[in-house]
Each structure stands twice: as C-alpha cells, then as structure tokens.
Amino acid sequence: EFVYNTQQVAVRPRGNGLALECVRTAAGEPDADGRRRPVTVAGSEHVIECGMVIAAVGQKGECAELDDRGLMAGDRVRTEWEGMRTDLENVFAAGDGAFGGSTIVMAMHHGQRAAYYVRQFLEGNEHPLPYRTPYRTRRVPVAQDIRWEKLAPHHPTFFGLGEKPLEFPEIESTYDWETARNEASRCYRCDAETGSADYSVQHREDIFSMARTNPADHAKLARMLHKRLQLRDNPFPEGRAASLDDVVFLPANLSRLVIDPYREACSVAFDLGGRMRLEHPFLVASFDRAPVQVFEPLCAGLAAVDAPYLGTRAPGSGARWVQLLAGDTPPDPVAEAVVYPSAAALPAQGLRAGEGQLIGLAVATADDLEEAIDTTLERELDFMVLDASGGLRDAQGSGWPELSGDPAFSLLRATVVSLRRRRREEAFDLVYFGGVRSGTDCAKLIGLGANAVVLGVGAALALGAQIVPGGLAFAADHSGEERAQAVANIVRANVGEASMMARCTGKTNLHNLEPEDLRAVTIATAAATGIPLVGRAP
C-alpha cells in the first residue's frame, strides 16, 4: 500500500482500482490582499472510485531579485522570443519561467534556442541568424544490410505503468544494437534510393519485381518493359525558355575514335588571364551581403578547395579574391584580379593596384557587348565576366540575381561569335555567371566557349539557404564547420562531375570540350547556344 497525501486529498488502493478521498472547500473571508482563499467544509469528506489519478499541481514563478531589477512580468521573466533576451543584454531566459508552463519537449527547445543566442552574444555577433531547429541532430550511417526487405518490423516491449507509477519507470524497452541495425536497414534504406529526379514508388516496385522475376519468364519481362517504355506527354511546352538542361552531350563513340579515355586522368586546371593559376574552373559570387555566420564559413570552404570569391567584399580565411568594383571603390592590392563594372568605369590610368593584378570587365546585356569587347581588346584586358543574370555587378541589388529570371545563355554565344568575326577568339578569357548549378552545367558552358564559371545560388543552397519570396533565407541550423565543409564539398563534387562529362566525350582535358560534343533538344536552346537541334537544319 502506498499513500499520496496533500492537506485535503489521499489516494488509496481499493480492489483493482483506486479510491480518491476528497473534501469540499468553500471561499473563506477576504485576507489582507482582498483574496478569498478556500477553506475546508466540515463533514464534507467523500470518496471517488477511479482507475487512475493524475496530479495537476499549480505553480507560480517568484524571484524577488529579478523583480527588484524589473525583469519580472507577473509570474514570468519578461523575455522576447526572437532572441531569448531580457531587458538586460547579458541575461537570457527560457522555459516555463519565461513563457509559461508547457511540455518537456518545448522546454528543451527553449534551452537550445537560448544556448544558441548566448553563444552568439559571447562571440560578439550583434545580428545573428534566426535560430531554427536543426534538420539533423545525429550522424547515422546509411544501412547497407542486404536483408533490408526481409526483416519484419520490431515493436518495443511495453511494460505498462509498473507497480510504482509515481516513480516514473520506463514503460517500454529500447532497441539493442542488433535490433536497431535491423530496424534501420528495413525502414531507412528507401531514403538512399531517391536520388534521381524521376524516381517514384512505381519505379521502385518495378525494379524489385524485375529483380525477382525468373530470367526465363520472357512474357512477364516483356510486359514490364513495355509498361516502362510508354510514351509520355511532351515535356517541353510552348514558351519554354532556353535551358542548359536542354543541352546534352554526345558520347565519345559517336563523335571520335577513342580507346577508353575515361580510364585516363582529366585535367581541369587552367591559368586565368595566362597568369592566375586555378586548380579548377569554379568561382563563387553573390555573398556580398550575406550574414557573417554564412560569409566566414563560405570563405573557409573556398580556401580549402582553392576557389576564388568574386565580389565587392574581401574574403577572409585565406580565400582568394577577384574584386568586383562598385562606385568609386579603388582596386585593392589584396585582390588577385579586379573586375570593372563597365567600359565607362575604366580609368585612363591606374587600372591595377599592384603589379601582376589581372583586370577584367563585366558585361550584362547584348547592347553593351560590342563596346565591352572592343574595350577589352584595345586595353588588353585579361578576361571578361559575362553576367547572364544581369545583376552581378549591381552592388545595390538583391544579392541573388539568378532568382530574378531565366539567365541569358545567348550572351556567351554572342561573345564567341563576335570574337570569331574579329578573328580574335581566345584573345582573352571568358568567365560566365548565371544559372550554373552543377559540374555538368560547367562542362556544357566550357564546351560553348567559357573558361570558368561562377556559382551563386547553387553554393548558397549548399550552405543551407532556402528559397523564399524575394530571395534566399539562411537560418542557424548549421554550424560554421558544417557550412565550410558543405561549400568545399559542392565545389569538389562539381569539379568531379565536370571531369566525368569531359571523359565521356573522349577528352583528357576539361577545356578541350567543344560545341561538336553537344546537341540541343529544344528550339529555344538551340537558338540561344548555337548548338544544332537534331532533325533541324542549323
């Protein structure tokens, strides 16, 4: 027998249930504060039979010291949710004492939020990114158990409330190591099988069915194959804009005689302007107004993979800088290269801040192209930046011009045609910006005549950004180390992917890709890139 007492209530076992012994109360006389407190009614004892009793205990926050400092609002600490701060800049609050009674889970969430904002305060970050619950909190390797589809679901053993429920015992078992592995291999394998854009549950079921079908059952295999080869609706509706997705590579065996070139090394390095050595053709831009919690890890990640930053903001962490000039800002001697926003912005003298500094010129529209090419040739500049999204050189813009509309891929084609007409092709290098998402996009653009490409939104998404109305938004659910690793990984992955595309076309140097390695599959893309469309005259 156990007894749980307060001044007026007792809980006692009775048969297979419980007996709740109660007394009735009534409002007493007003006290000094005018409140009428409850008093016991004599002779009101009674019993309520029940199967379970849940104690509901009222609570009230009190702290004389905080109240003296003006930090209390009634029975709670006066706290703003946005930063978990009180009226004192170095005092933070969370949990029931700040926001009222709730669940343990919410209290844990409050603690995580408060810890994040305390850390930002201690690090001197006056404008931290808003806290967001991390999308992942554990590092769990993907299960590769070949028995994954044969394991039955495992249900934890339920113990019930036990003999002493007031001691809050465990009510169900946890997984041991082997059971956890079996459950993971059964449940989570599908998460690793959704990498392709057209993957669906139906495809997955077809794969399983075909894998289990007897190879001699030709009729069944034929039916499944026929089902998968059904024609679909035209995926390219009228009005579809030019897209790099609509440019495909020709395999090497269709364009030249090769012997296993994919087994050989493929060079991806080149010298921008003939002097600035780059180990790969990727730069990153558009982070001039990014929060410090994003920009600093970005620079660390770029330094790790030797990818230059193109922008008005000088990177730290040892990252290389291609300075994009804005307004009256002079060239910085720290920058390895300087990009002027227009031909009119070029000074008569003093283009460089130091010997050996490369000079480039940005152009964003076809109307400015001929003048920009003439100026670049006459002034013997080292490279041009083709701003196909039309906002890279606008220092007052949104920062994410690639989200404002379809990039003008035709700008690259028009530049190459103009240089060929002058018989000055390859007189200077071409750096392309606008809509680059992958290594495959990079390889296609190099085949079209670019020497290097610039990642913008693609790098931001790798750093944890989400596309929202008006641009991109970052939150604090990634650490600086994770962001730095992410940008390094996206560059490495894209370099490897670009190299793979070059090898598939029979090349051992990425910059040997040429228009003859490509074919367009839509009329708009063929017109924008100059790449032939199969079945149509050039």
mmCIF file of N, CA, C and O in Angstrom, residues 272-273 275-276 310 322-325 331 336-347 351-352 356-363 372 375-377 379-386 393 428-431:
data_model
loop_
_atom_site.group_PDB
_atom_site.id
_atom_site.type_symbol
_atom_site.label_atom_id
_atom_site.label_comp_id
_atom_site.label_asym_id
_atom_site.label_seq_id
_atom_site.Cartn_x
_atom_site.Cartn_y
_atom_site.Cartn_z
ATOM 1 N N LEU A 272 43.907 31.611 -65.527
ATOM 2 C CA LEU A 272 43.042 32.725 -65.890
ATOM 3 C C LEU A 272 43.913 33.898 -66.316
ATOM 4 O O LEU A 272 44.816 34.324 -65.588
ATOM 5 N N GLY A 273 43.648 34.428 -67.482
ATOM 6 C CA GLY A 273 44.445 35.528 -67.999
ATOM 7 C C GLY A 273 45.884 35.152 -68.276
ATOM 8 O O GLY A 273 46.734 36.028 -68.451
ATOM 9 N N ARG A 275 47.939 34.031 -66.203
ATOM 10 C CA ARG A 275 48.833 34.227 -65.053
ATOM 11 C C ARG A 275 48.258 33.760 -63.724
ATOM 12 O O ARG A 275 49.018 33.404 -62.837
ATOM 13 N N MET A 276 46.970 33.767 -63.574
ATOM 14 C CA MET A 276 46.360 33.390 -62.301
ATOM 15 C C MET A 276 46.010 31.911 -62.346
ATOM 16 O O MET A 276 45.022 31.502 -62.960
ATOM 17 N N LEU A 310 34.321 36.037 -56.020
ATOM 18 C CA LEU A 310 34.108 37.175 -56.902
ATOM 19 C C LEU A 310 33.075 38.081 -56.268
ATOM 20 O O LEU A 310 31.897 37.713 -56.144
ATOM 21 N N VAL A 322 38.708 37.822 -56.267
ATOM 22 C CA VAL A 322 38.560 38.552 -57.519
ATOM 23 C C VAL A 322 37.619 39.710 -57.201
ATOM 24 O O VAL A 322 36.410 39.517 -57.040
ATOM 25 N N GLN A 323 38.168 40.910 -57.093
ATOM 26 C CA GLN A 323 37.399 42.059 -56.614
ATOM 27 C C GLN A 323 36.492 42.603 -57.699
ATOM 28 O O GLN A 323 36.922 42.917 -58.809
ATOM 29 N N LEU A 324 35.206 42.727 -57.365
ATOM 30 C CA LEU A 324 34.231 43.349 -58.240
ATOM 31 C C LEU A 324 34.050 44.788 -57.774
ATOM 32 O O LEU A 324 33.541 45.045 -56.683
ATOM 33 N N LEU A 325 34.492 45.739 -58.581
ATOM 34 C CA LEU A 325 34.443 47.143 -58.172
ATOM 35 C C LEU A 325 33.023 47.673 -58.232
ATOM 36 O O LEU A 325 32.221 47.277 -59.076
ATOM 37 N N PRO A 331 40.764 49.723 -56.787
ATOM 38 C CA PRO A 331 41.271 48.349 -56.701
ATOM 39 C C PRO A 331 42.027 48.135 -55.395
ATOM 40 O O PRO A 331 42.758 49.009 -54.925
ATOM 41 N N GLU A 336 43.667 39.391 -56.276
ATOM 42 C CA GLU A 336 44.490 38.874 -57.362
ATOM 43 C C GLU A 336 44.002 39.366 -58.720
ATOM 44 O O GLU A 336 44.765 39.390 -59.686
ATOM 45 N N ALA A 337 42.736 39.732 -58.789
ATOM 46 C CA ALA A 337 42.165 40.237 -60.034
ATOM 47 C C ALA A 337 41.098 41.263 -59.689
ATOM 48 O O ALA A 337 40.509 41.232 -58.606
ATOM 49 N N VAL A 338 40.869 42.188 -60.602
ATOM 50 C CA VAL A 338 39.877 43.253 -60.409
ATOM 51 C C VAL A 338 38.948 43.263 -61.615
ATOM 52 O O VAL A 338 39.400 43.165 -62.765
ATOM 53 N N VAL A 339 37.645 43.376 -61.355
ATOM 54 C CA VAL A 339 36.645 43.424 -62.422
ATOM 55 C C VAL A 339 35.956 44.780 -62.385
ATOM 56 O O VAL A 339 35.359 45.154 -61.362
ATOM 57 N N TYR A 340 36.046 45.530 -63.479
ATOM 58 C CA TYR A 340 35.347 46.814 -63.599
ATOM 59 C C TYR A 340 33.921 46.563 -64.083
ATOM 60 O O TYR A 340 33.689 45.699 -64.946
ATOM 61 N N PRO A 341 32.943 47.319 -63.552
ATOM 62 C CA PRO A 341 31.541 47.030 -63.865
ATOM 63 C C PRO A 341 31.113 47.407 -65.272
ATOM 64 O O PRO A 341 30.085 46.938 -65.748
ATOM 65 N N SER A 342 31.875 48.276 -65.955
ATOM 66 C CA SER A 342 31.503 48.680 -67.313
ATOM 67 C C SER A 342 32.711 49.308 -67.985
ATOM 68 O O SER A 342 33.703 49.677 -67.328
ATOM 69 N N ALA A 343 32.618 49.460 -69.302
ATOM 70 C CA ALA A 343 33.715 50.081 -70.037
ATOM 71 C C ALA A 343 33.903 51.538 -69.605
ATOM 72 O O ALA A 343 35.031 52.040 -69.532
ATOM 73 N N ALA A 344 32.786 52.218 -69.292
ATOM 74 C CA ALA A 344 32.880 53.616 -68.876
ATOM 75 C C ALA A 344 33.575 53.780 -67.531
ATOM 76 O O ALA A 344 34.096 54.856 -67.224
ATOM 77 N N ALA A 345 33.590 52.721 -66.716
ATOM 78 C CA ALA A 345 34.208 52.803 -65.393
ATOM 79 C C ALA A 345 35.719 52.625 -65.425
ATOM 80 O O ALA A 345 36.385 52.844 -64.411
ATOM 81 N N LEU A 346 36.274 52.253 -66.574
ATOM 82 C CA LEU A 346 37.719 52.050 -66.672
ATOM 83 C C LEU A 346 38.450 53.402 -66.642
ATOM 84 O O LEU A 346 38.174 54.272 -67.467
ATOM 85 N N PRO A 347 39.381 53.580 -65.718
ATOM 86 C CA PRO A 347 40.129 54.838 -65.694
ATOM 87 C C PRO A 347 41.188 54.863 -66.798
ATOM 88 O O PRO A 347 41.615 53.813 -67.300
ATOM 89 N N LEU A 351 44.860 51.193 -63.677
ATOM 90 C CA LEU A 351 43.903 50.095 -63.653
ATOM 91 C C LEU A 351 44.165 49.146 -62.502
ATOM 92 O O LEU A 351 43.245 48.605 -61.901
ATOM 93 N N ARG A 352 45.429 48.950 -62.189
ATOM 94 C CA ARG A 352 45.834 47.949 -61.207
ATOM 95 C C ARG A 352 46.287 48.599 -59.909
ATOM 96 O O ARG A 352 46.806 49.702 -59.898
ATOM 97 N N GLY A 356 51.061 42.682 -61.647
ATOM 98 C CA GLY A 356 50.592 41.310 -61.818
ATOM 99 C C GLY A 356 49.112 41.123 -61.566
ATOM 100 O O GLY A 356 48.576 40.024 -61.785
ATOM 101 N N GLN A 357 48.424 42.162 -61.078
ATOM 102 C CA GLN A 357 46.989 42.040 -60.829
ATOM 103 C C GLN A 357 46.235 41.950 -62.157
ATOM 104 O O GLN A 357 46.428 42.771 -63.059
ATOM 105 N N LEU A 358 45.360 40.942 -62.294
ATOM 106 C CA LEU A 358 44.583 40.785 -63.524
ATOM 107 C C LEU A 358 43.455 41.797 -63.563
ATOM 108 O O LEU A 358 42.914 42.198 -62.525
ATOM 109 N N ILE A 359 43.076 42.193 -64.778
ATOM 110 C CA ILE A 359 41.986 43.152 -64.965
ATOM 111 C C ILE A 359 40.922 42.523 -65.855
ATOM 112 O O ILE A 359 41.215 41.969 -66.919
ATOM 113 N N GLY A 360 39.675 42.598 -65.384
ATOM 114 C CA GLY A 360 38.552 42.083 -66.146
ATOM 115 C C GLY A 360 37.475 43.138 -66.308
ATOM 116 O O GLY A 360 37.479 44.171 -65.636
ATOM 117 N N LEU A 361 36.544 42.859 -67.207
ATOM 118 C CA LEU A 361 35.442 43.782 -67.488
ATOM 119 C C LEU A 361 34.143 42.987 -67.498
ATOM 120 O O LEU A 361 34.061 41.929 -68.124
ATOM 121 N N ALA A 362 33.123 43.491 -66.793
ATOM 122 C CA ALA A 362 31.827 42.815 -66.734
ATOM 123 C C ALA A 362 30.885 43.380 -67.783
ATOM 124 O O ALA A 362 30.880 44.584 -68.050
ATOM 125 N N VAL A 363 30.076 42.500 -68.354
ATOM 126 C CA VAL A 363 29.049 42.910 -69.308
ATOM 127 C C VAL A 363 27.813 42.070 -69.041
ATOM 128 O O VAL A 363 27.905 40.872 -68.770
ATOM 129 N N ALA A 372 32.053 46.495 -74.995
ATOM 130 C CA ALA A 372 32.876 45.822 -73.993
ATOM 131 C C ALA A 372 33.984 45.010 -74.652
ATOM 132 O O ALA A 372 35.134 45.005 -74.182
ATOM 133 N N THR A 375 36.624 47.412 -76.025
ATOM 134 C CA THR A 375 37.434 47.972 -74.941
ATOM 135 C C THR A 375 38.405 46.938 -74.387
ATOM 136 O O THR A 375 39.579 47.241 -74.113
ATOM 137 N N THR A 376 37.936 45.720 -74.210
ATOM 138 C CA THR A 376 38.794 44.659 -73.671
ATOM 139 C C THR A 376 39.973 44.381 -74.596
ATOM 140 O O THR A 376 41.109 44.190 -74.136
ATOM 141 N N LEU A 377 39.720 44.392 -75.901
ATOM 142 C CA LEU A 377 40.801 44.157 -76.856
ATOM 143 C C LEU A 377 41.757 45.358 -76.920
ATOM 144 O O LEU A 377 42.987 45.191 -76.926
ATOM 145 N N ARG A 379 42.327 47.750 -74.635
ATOM 146 C CA ARG A 379 43.066 47.974 -73.389
ATOM 147 C C ARG A 379 43.866 46.739 -72.971
ATOM 148 O O ARG A 379 44.519 46.761 -71.937
ATOM 149 N N GLU A 380 43.767 45.682 -73.764
ATOM 150 C CA GLU A 380 44.482 44.430 -73.497
ATOM 151 C C GLU A 380 44.183 43.907 -72.093
ATOM 152 O O GLU A 380 45.083 43.561 -71.319
ATOM 153 N N LEU A 381 42.882 43.861 -71.800
ATOM 154 C CA LEU A 381 42.457 43.311 -70.519
ATOM 155 C C LEU A 381 42.594 41.789 -70.546
ATOM 156 O O LEU A 381 42.718 41.173 -71.607
ATOM 157 N N ASP A 382 42.525 41.197 -69.368
ATOM 158 C CA ASP A 382 42.821 39.768 -69.257
ATOM 159 C C ASP A 382 41.600 38.875 -69.435
ATOM 160 O O ASP A 382 41.723 37.740 -69.902
ATOM 161 N N PHE A 383 40.436 39.351 -69.050
ATOM 162 C CA PHE A 383 39.248 38.493 -69.153
ATOM 163 C C PHE A 383 37.986 39.355 -69.104
ATOM 164 O O PHE A 383 38.032 40.546 -68.744
ATOM 165 N N MET A 384 36.859 38.741 -69.474
ATOM 166 C CA MET A 384 35.548 39.362 -69.347
ATOM 167 C C MET A 384 34.663 38.475 -68.490
ATOM 168 O O MET A 384 34.752 37.245 -68.545
ATOM 169 N N VAL A 385 33.812 39.097 -67.683
ATOM 170 C CA VAL A 385 32.809 38.380 -66.898
ATOM 171 C C VAL A 385 31.470 38.576 -67.587
ATOM 172 O O VAL A 385 30.976 39.707 -67.696
ATOM 173 N N LEU A 386 30.900 37.498 -68.092
ATOM 174 C CA LEU A 386 29.608 37.547 -68.777
ATOM 175 C C LEU A 386 28.513 37.337 -67.738
ATOM 176 O O LEU A 386 28.296 36.225 -67.259
ATOM 177 N N ARG A 393 26.901 42.772 -61.136
ATOM 178 C CA ARG A 393 27.689 43.987 -60.930
ATOM 179 C C ARG A 393 26.909 45.092 -60.224
ATOM 180 O O ARG A 393 27.437 46.165 -60.003
ATOM 181 N N PHE A 428 41.181 36.744 -75.001
ATOM 182 C CA PHE A 428 41.063 36.901 -73.549
ATOM 183 C C PHE A 428 40.112 35.819 -73.051
ATOM 184 O O PHE A 428 39.387 35.192 -73.826
ATOM 185 N N ASP A 429 40.133 35.590 -71.754
ATOM 186 C CA ASP A 429 39.315 34.534 -71.163
ATOM 187 C C ASP A 429 37.903 35.016 -70.876
ATOM 188 O O ASP A 429 37.664 36.221 -70.681
ATOM 189 N N LEU A 430 36.966 34.058 -70.807
ATOM 190 C CA LEU A 430 35.561 34.345 -70.537
ATOM 191 C C LEU A 430 35.135 33.632 -69.257
ATOM 192 O O LEU A 430 35.270 32.405 -69.136
ATOM 193 N N VAL A 431 34.646 34.411 -68.304
ATOM 194 C CA VAL A 431 34.116 33.865 -67.051
ATOM 195 C C VAL A 431 32.612 34.057 -67.081
ATOM 196 O O VAL A 431 32.121 35.184 -67.210
#
